[in-house]
JSON list of C-alpha atoms in Angstrom, two decimals:
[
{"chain": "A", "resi": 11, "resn": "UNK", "atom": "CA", "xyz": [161.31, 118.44, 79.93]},
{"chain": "A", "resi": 12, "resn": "UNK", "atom": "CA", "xyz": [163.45, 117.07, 77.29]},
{"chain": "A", "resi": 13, "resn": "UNK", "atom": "CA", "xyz": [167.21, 115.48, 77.30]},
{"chain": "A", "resi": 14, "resn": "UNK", "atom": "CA", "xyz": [169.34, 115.76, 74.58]},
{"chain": "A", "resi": 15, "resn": "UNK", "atom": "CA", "xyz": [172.16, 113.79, 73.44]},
{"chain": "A", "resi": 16, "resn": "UNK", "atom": "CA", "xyz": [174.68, 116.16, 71.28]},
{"chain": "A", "resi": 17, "resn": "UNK", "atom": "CA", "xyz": [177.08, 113.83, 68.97]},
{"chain": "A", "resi": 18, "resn": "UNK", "atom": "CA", "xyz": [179.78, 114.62, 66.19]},
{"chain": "A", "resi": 19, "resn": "UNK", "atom": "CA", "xyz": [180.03, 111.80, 63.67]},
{"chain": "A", "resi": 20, "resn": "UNK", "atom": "CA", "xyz": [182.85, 109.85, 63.22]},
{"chain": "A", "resi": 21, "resn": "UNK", "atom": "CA", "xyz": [186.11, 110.56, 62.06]},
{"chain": "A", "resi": 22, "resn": "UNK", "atom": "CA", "xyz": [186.02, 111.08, 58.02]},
{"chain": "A", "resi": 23, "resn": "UNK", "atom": "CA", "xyz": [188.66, 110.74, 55.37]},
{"chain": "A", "resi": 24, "resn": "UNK", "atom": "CA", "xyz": [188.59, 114.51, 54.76]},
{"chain": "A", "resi": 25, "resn": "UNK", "atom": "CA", "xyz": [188.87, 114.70, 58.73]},
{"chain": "A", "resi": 26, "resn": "UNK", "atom": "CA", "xyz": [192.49, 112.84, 58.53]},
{"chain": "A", "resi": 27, "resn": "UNK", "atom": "CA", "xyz": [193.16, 114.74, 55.68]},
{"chain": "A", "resi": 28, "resn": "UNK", "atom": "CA", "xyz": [193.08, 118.46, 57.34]},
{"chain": "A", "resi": 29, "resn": "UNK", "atom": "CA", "xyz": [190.29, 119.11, 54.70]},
{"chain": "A", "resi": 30, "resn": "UNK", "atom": "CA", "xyz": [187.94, 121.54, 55.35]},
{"chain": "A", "resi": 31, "resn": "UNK", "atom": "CA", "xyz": [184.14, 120.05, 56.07]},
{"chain": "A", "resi": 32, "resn": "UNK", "atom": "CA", "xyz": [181.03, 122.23, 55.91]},
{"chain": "A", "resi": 33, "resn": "UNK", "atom": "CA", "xyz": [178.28, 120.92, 53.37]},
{"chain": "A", "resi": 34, "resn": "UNK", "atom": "CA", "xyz": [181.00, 119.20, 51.25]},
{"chain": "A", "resi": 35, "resn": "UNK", "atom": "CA", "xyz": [180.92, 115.58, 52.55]},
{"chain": "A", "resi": 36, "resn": "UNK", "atom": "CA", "xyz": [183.43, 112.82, 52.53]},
{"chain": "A", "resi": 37, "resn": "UNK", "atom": "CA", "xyz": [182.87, 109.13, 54.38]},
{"chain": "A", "resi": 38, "resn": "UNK", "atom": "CA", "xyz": [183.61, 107.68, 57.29]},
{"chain": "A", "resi": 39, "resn": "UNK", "atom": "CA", "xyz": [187.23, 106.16, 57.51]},
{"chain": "A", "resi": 40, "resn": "UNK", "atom": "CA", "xyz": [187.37, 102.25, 59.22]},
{"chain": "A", "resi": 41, "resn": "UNK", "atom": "CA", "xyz": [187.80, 104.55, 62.38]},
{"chain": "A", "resi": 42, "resn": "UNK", "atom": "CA", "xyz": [184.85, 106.04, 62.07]},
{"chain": "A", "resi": 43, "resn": "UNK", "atom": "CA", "xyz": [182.91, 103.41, 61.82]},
{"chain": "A", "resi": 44, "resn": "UNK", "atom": "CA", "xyz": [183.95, 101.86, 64.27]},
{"chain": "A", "resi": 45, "resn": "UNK", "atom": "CA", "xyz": [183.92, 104.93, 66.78]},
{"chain": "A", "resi": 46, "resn": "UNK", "atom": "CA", "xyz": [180.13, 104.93, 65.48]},
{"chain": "A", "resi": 47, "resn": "UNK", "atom": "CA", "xyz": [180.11, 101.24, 66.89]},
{"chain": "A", "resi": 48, "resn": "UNK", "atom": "CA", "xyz": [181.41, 102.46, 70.15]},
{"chain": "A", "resi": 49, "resn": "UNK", "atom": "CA", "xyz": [178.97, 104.84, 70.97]},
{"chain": "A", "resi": 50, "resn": "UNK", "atom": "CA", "xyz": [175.88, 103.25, 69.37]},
{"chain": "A", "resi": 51, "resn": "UNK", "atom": "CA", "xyz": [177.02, 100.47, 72.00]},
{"chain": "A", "resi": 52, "resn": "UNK", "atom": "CA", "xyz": [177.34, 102.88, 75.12]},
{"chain": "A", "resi": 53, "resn": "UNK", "atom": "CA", "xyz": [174.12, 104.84, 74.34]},
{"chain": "A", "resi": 54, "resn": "UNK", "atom": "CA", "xyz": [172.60, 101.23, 74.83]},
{"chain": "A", "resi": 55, "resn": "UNK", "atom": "CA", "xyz": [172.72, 103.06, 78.98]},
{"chain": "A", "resi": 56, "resn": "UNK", "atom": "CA", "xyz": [170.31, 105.70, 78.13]},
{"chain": "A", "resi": 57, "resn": "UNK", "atom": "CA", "xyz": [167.15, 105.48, 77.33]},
{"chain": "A", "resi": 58, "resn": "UNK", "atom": "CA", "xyz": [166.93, 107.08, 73.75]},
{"chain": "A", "resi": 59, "resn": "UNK", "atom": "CA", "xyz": [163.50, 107.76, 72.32]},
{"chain": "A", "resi": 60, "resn": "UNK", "atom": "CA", "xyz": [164.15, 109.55, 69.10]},
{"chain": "A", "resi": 61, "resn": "UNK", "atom": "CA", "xyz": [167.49, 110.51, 66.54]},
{"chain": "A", "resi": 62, "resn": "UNK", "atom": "CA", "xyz": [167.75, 113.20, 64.48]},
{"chain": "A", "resi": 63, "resn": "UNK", "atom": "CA", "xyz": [170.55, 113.80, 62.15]},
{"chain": "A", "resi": 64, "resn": "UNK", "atom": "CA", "xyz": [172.18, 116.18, 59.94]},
{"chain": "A", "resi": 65, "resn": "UNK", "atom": "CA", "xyz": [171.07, 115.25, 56.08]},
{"chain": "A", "resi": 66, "resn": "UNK", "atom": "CA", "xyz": [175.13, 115.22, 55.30]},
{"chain": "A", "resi": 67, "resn": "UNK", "atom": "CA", "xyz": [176.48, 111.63, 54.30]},
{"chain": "A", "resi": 68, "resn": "UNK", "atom": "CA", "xyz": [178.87, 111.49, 57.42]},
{"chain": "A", "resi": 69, "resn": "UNK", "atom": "CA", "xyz": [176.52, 112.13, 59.96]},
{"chain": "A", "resi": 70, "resn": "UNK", "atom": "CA", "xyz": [174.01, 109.89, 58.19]},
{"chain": "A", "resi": 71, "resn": "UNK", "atom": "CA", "xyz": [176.28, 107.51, 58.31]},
{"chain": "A", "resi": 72, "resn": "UNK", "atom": "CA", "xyz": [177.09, 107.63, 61.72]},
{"chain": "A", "resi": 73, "resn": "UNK", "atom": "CA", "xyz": [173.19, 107.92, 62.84]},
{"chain": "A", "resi": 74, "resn": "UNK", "atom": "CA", "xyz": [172.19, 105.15, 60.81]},
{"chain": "A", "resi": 75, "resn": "UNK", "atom": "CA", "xyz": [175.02, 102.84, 62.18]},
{"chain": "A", "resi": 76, "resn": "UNK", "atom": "CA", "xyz": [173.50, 104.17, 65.73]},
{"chain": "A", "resi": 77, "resn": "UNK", "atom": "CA", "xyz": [169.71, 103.67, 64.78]},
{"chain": "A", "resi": 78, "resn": "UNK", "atom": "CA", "xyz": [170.14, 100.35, 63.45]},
{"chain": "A", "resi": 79, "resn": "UNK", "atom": "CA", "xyz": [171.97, 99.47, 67.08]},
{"chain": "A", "resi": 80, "resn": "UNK", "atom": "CA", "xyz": [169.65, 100.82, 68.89]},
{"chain": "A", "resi": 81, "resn": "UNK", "atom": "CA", "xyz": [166.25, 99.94, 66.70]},
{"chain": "A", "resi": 82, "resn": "UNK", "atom": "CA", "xyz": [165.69, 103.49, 66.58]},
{"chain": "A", "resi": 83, "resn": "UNK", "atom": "CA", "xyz": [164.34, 104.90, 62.56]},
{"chain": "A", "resi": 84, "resn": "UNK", "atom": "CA", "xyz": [166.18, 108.09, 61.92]},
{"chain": "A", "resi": 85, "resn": "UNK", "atom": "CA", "xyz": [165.33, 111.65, 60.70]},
{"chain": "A", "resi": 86, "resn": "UNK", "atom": "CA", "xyz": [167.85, 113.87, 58.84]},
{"chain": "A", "resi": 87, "resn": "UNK", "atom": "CA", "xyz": [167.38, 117.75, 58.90]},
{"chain": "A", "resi": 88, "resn": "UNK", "atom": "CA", "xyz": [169.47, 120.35, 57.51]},
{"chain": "A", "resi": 89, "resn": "UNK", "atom": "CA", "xyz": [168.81, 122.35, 60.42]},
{"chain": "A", "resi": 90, "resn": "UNK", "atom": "CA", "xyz": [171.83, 119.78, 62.13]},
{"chain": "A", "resi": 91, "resn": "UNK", "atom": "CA", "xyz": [173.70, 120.55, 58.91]},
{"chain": "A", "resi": 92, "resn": "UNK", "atom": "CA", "xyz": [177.57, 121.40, 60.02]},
{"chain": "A", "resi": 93, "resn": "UNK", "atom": "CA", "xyz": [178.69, 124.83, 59.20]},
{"chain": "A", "resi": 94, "resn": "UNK", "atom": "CA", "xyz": [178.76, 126.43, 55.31]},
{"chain": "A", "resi": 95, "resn": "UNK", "atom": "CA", "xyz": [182.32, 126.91, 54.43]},
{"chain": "A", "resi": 96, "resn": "UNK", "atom": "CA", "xyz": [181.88, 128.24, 50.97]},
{"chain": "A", "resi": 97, "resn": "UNK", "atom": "CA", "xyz": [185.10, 129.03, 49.15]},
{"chain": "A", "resi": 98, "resn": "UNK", "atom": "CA", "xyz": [186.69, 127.10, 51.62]},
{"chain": "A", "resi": 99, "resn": "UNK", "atom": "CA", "xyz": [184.92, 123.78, 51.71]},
{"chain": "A", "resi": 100, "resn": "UNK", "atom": "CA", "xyz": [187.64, 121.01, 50.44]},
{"chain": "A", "resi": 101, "resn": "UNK", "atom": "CA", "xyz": [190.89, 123.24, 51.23]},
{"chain": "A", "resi": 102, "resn": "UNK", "atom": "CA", "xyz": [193.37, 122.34, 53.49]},
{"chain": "A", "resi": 103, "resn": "UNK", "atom": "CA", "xyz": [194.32, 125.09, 56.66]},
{"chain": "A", "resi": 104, "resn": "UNK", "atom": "CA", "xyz": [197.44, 126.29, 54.56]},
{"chain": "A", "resi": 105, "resn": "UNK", "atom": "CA", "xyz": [195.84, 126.94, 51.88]},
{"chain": "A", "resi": 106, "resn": "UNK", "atom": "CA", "xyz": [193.04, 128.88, 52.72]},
{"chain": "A", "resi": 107, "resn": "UNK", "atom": "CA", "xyz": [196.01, 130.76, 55.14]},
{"chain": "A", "resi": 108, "resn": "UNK", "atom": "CA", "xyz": [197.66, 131.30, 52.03]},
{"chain": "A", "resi": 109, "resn": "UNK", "atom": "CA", "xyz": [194.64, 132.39, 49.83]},
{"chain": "A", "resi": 110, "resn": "UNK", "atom": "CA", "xyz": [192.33, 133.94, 51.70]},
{"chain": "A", "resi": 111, "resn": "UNK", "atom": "CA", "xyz": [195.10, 135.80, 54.71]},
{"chain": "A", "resi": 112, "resn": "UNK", "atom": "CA", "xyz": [192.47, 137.87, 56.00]},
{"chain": "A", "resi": 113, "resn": "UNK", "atom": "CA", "xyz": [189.21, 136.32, 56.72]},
{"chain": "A", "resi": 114, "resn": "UNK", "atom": "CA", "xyz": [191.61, 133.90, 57.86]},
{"chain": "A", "resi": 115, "resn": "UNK", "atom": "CA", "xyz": [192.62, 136.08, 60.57]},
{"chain": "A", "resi": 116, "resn": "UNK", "atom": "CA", "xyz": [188.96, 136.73, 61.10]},
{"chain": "A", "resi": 117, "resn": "UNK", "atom": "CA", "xyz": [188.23, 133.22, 61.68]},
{"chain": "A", "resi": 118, "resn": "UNK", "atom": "CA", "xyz": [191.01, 132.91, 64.55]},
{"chain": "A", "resi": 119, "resn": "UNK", "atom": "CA", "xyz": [190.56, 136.27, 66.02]},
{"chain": "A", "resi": 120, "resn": "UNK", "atom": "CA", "xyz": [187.21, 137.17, 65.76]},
{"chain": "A", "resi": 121, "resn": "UNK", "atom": "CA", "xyz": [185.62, 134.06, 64.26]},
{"chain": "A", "resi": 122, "resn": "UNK", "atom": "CA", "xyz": [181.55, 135.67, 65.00]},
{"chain": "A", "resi": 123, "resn": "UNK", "atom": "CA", "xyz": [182.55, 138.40, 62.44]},
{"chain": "A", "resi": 124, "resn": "UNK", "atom": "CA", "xyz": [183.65, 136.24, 59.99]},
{"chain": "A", "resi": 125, "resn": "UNK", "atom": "CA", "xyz": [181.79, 136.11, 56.16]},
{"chain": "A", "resi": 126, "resn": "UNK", "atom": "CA", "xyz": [183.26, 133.43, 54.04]},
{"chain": "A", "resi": 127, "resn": "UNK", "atom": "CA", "xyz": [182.44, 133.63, 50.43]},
{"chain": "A", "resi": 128, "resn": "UNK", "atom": "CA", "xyz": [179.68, 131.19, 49.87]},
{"chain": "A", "resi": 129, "resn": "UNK", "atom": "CA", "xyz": [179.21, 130.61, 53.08]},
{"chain": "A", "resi": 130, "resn": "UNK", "atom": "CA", "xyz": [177.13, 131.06, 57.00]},
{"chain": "A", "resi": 131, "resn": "UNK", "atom": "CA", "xyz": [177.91, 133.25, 59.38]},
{"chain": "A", "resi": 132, "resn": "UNK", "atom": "CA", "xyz": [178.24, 131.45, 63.35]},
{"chain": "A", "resi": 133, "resn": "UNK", "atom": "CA", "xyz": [175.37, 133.44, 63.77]},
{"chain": "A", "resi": 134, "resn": "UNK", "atom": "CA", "xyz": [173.30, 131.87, 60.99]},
{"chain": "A", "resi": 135, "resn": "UNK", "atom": "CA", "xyz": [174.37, 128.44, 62.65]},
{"chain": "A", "resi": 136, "resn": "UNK", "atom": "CA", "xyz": [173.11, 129.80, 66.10]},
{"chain": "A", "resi": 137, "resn": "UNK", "atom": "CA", "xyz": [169.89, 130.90, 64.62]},
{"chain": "A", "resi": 138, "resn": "UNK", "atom": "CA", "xyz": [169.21, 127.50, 62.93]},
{"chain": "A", "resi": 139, "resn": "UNK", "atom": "CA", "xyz": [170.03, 125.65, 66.21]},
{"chain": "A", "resi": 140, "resn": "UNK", "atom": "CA", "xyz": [168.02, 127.61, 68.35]},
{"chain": "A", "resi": 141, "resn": "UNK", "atom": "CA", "xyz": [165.08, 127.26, 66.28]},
{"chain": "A", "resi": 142, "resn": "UNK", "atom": "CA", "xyz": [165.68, 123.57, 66.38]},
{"chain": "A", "resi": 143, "resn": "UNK", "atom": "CA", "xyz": [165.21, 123.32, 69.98]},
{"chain": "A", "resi": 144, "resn": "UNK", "atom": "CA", "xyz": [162.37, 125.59, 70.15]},
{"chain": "A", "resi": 145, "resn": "UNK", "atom": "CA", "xyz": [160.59, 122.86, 67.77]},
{"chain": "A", "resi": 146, "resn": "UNK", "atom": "CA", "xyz": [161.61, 119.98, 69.37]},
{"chain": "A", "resi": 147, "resn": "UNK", "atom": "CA", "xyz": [160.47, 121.15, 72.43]},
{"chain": "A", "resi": 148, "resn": "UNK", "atom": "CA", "xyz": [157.36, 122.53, 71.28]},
{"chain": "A", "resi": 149, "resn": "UNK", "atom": "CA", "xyz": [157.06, 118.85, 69.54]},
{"chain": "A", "resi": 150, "resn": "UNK", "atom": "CA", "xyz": [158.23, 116.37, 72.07]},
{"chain": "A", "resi": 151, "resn": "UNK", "atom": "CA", "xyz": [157.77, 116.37, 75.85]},
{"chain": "A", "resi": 152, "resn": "UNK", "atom": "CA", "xyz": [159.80, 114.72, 78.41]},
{"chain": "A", "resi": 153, "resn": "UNK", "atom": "CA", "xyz": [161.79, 112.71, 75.71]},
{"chain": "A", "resi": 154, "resn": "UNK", "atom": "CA", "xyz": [165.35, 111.77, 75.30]},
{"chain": "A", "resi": 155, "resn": "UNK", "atom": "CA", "xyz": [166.34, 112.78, 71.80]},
{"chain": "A", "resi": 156, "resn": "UNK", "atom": "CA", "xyz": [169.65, 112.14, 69.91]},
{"chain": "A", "resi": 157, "resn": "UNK", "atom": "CA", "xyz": [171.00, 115.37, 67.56]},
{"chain": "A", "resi": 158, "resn": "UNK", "atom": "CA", "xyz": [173.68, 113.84, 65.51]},
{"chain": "A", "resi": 159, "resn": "UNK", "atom": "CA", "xyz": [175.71, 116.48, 63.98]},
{"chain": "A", "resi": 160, "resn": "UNK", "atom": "CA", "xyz": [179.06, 118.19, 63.56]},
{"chain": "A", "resi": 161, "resn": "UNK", "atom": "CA", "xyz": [181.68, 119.94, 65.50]},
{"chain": "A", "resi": 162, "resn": "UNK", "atom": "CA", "xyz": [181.34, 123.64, 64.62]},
{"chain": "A", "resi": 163, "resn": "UNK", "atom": "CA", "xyz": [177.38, 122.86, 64.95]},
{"chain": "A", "resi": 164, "resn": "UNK", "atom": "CA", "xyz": [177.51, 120.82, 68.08]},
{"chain": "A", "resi": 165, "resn": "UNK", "atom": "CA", "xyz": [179.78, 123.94, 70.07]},
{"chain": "A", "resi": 166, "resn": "UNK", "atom": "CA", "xyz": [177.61, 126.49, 68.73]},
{"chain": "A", "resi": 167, "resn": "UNK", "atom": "CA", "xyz": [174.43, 124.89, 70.24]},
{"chain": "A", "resi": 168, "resn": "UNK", "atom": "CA", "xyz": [176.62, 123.96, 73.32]},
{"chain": "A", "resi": 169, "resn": "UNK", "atom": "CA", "xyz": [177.38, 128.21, 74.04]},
{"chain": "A", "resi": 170, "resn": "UNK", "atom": "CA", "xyz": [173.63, 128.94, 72.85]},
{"chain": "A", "resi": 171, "resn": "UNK", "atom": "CA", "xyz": [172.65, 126.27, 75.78]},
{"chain": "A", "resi": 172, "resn": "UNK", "atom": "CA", "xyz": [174.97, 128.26, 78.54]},
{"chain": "A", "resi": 173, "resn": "UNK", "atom": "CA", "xyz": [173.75, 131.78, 77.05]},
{"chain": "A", "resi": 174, "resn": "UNK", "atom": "CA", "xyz": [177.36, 132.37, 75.75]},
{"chain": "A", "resi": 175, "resn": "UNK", "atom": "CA", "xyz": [178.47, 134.37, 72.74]},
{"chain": "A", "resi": 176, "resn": "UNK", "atom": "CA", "xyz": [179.29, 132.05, 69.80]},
{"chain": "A", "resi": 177, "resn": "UNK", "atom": "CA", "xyz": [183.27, 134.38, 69.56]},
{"chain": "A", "resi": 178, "resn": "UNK", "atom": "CA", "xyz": [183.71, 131.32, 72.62]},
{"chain": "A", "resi": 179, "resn": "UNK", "atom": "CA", "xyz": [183.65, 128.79, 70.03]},
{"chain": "A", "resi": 180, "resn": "UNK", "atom": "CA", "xyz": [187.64, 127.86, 70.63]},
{"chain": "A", "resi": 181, "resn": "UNK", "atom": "CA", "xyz": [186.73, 127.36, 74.32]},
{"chain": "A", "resi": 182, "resn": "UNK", "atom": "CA", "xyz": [184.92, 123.91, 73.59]},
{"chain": "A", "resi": 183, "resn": "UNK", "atom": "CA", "xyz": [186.37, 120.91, 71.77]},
{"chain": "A", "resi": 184, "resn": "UNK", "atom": "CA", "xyz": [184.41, 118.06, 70.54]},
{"chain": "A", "resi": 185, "resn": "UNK", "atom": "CA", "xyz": [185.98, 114.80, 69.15]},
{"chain": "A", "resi": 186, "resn": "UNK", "atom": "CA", "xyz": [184.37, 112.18, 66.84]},
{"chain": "A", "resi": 187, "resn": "UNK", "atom": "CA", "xyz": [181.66, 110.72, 68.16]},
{"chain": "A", "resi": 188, "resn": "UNK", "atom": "CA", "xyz": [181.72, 113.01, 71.65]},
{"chain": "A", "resi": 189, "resn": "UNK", "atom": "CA", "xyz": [179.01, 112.35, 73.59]},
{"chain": "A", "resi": 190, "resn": "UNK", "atom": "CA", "xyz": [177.45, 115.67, 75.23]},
{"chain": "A", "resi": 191, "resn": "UNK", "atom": "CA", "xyz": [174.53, 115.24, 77.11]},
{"chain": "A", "resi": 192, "resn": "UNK", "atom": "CA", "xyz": [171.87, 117.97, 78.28]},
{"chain": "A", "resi": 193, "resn": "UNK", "atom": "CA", "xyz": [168.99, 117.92, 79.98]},
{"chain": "A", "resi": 194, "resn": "UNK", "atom": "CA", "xyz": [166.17, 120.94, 80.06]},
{"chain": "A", "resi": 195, "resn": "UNK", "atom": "CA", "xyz": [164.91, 121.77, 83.39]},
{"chain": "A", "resi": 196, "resn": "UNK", "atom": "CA", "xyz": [162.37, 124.59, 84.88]},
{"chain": "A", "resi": 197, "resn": "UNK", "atom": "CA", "xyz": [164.97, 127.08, 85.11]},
{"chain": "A", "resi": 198, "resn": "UNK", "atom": "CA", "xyz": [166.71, 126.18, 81.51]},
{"chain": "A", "resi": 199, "resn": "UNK", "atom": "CA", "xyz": [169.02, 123.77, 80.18]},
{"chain": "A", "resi": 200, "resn": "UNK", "atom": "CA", "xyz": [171.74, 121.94, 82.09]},
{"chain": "A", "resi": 201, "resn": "UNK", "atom": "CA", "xyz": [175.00, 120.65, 80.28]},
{"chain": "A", "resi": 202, "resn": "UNK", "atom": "CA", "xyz": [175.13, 117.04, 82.53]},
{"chain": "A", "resi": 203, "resn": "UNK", "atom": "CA", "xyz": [178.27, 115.69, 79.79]},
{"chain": "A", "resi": 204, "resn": "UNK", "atom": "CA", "xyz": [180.59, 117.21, 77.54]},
{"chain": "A", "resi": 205, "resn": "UNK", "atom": "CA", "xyz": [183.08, 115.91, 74.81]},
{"chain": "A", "resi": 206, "resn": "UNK", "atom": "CA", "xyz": [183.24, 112.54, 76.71]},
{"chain": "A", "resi": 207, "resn": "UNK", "atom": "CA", "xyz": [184.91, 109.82, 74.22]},
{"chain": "A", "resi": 208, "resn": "UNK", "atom": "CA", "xyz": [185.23, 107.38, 77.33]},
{"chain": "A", "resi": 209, "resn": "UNK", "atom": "CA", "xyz": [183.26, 104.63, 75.06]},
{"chain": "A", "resi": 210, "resn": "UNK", "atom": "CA", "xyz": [185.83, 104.75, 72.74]},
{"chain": "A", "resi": 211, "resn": "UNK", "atom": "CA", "xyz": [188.03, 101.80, 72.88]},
{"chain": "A", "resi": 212, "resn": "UNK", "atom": "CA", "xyz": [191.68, 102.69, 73.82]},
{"chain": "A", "resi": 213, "resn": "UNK", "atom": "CA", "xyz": [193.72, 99.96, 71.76]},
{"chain": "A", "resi": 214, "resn": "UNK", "atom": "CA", "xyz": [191.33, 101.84, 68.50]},
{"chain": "A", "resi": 215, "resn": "UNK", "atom": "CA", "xyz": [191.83, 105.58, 68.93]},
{"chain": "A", "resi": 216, "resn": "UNK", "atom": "CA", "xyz": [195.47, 105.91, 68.04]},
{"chain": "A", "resi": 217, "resn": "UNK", "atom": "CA", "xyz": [195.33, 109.73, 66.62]},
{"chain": "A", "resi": 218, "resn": "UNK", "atom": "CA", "xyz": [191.59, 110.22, 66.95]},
{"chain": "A", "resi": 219, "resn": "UNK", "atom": "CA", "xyz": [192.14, 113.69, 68.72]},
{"chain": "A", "resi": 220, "resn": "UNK", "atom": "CA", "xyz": [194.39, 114.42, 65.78]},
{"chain": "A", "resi": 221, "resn": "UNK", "atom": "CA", "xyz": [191.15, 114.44, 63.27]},
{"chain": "A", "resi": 222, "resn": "UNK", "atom": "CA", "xyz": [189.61, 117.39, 63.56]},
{"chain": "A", "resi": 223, "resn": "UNK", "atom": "CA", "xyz": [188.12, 119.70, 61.15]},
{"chain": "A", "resi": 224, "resn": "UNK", "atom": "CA", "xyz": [191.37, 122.00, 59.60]},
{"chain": "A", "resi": 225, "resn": "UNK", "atom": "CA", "xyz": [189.15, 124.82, 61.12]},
{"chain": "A", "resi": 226, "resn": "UNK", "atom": "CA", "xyz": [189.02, 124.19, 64.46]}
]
């Protein structure tokens, strides 16, 4: 049976900006490449056989950093891509209050029956991540495989894992560069780790919890 290692890339300009990240992309601050750092140095304790990425610069930019630690070549998928935001993508959490009042609502209320102009559905995310696994494990067998990915991606797959409705996506967090580790057995997967940042040094994460996406 498989292991998988769950990660969120590293904090991103847009990310300290409130911005709003689906496909729209911006890089990795000097945080974030360092948090990369970090964790490419603590997965050094597990015995990684494969990384696959999300084909969006950020988390490219955080497996490659990764990869090149760990002399692992990467593959990026959109299947790992983060969530579509459409109309949204770019816009700060005021504005798209402001502009869009409703779906708004939506989003905090009842987030699964949310349809953003433009953009996916938590279901379509679900859908995309299941199928993922299903391949992976059809693929690979008894491998330990890194997903490097986003936050809104990373949760989703976390509640698909535990059988739980994606509407609990405000009921897990996930920081830059979390490390969430699960490992398939018999019976189904186990979550073994969740949003642990412990690799992260202390005297460099000064407002790190204070980066996530506008949307979350």
């Amino acid at each position: 049976m498989n292991t998988y290692y769950l990660v969120r890339h590293g904090q991103t300009v847009w990310n300290t900006l409130g911005q709003t990240q689906g496909h729209g992309n911006s890089p990795l601050t000097e945080l974030g490449i360092q948090q990369a750092k970090d964790l490419a140095e603590a997965l050094k304790e597990y015995p990684i056989d494969i990384i696959y990425c999300s084909d969006l610069g950020r988390a490219v930019e955080t497996a490659e950093i990764i990869g090149k630690e760990l002399n692992i070549e990467i593959h990026p998928t959109e299947s790992l891509r983060e969530m579509g935001f459409g109309v949204w993508e770019g816009m700060p959490l005021r504005e798209i209050e402001k502009i869009y009042p409703e779906s708004f609502k939506m989003w905090r209320n009842e987030p699964e029956k949310v349809q953003i102009e433009g953009g996916e559905t938590l279901d379509m995310i679900k859908q995309r991540q299941d199928k993922l696994i299903e391949e992976l494990n059809e693929k690979y067998k008894n491998k330990h495989i890194l997903l490097v990915s986003h936050s809104v991606t990373v949760r989703v797959m976390l509640l698909s894992f535990l059988e739980s409705h994606v509407r609990n996506i405000y009921r897990i967090k996930q920081d830059n560069t979390a490390l969430n580790i699960v490992e398939y057995r018999n019976y189904g997967p186990v979550i073994m780790k969740m949003n642990d940042t412990r690799h992260l040094k202390k005297d460099k994460t000064k407002g790190v919890n204070k980066s996530m996406s506008a949307l979350e």
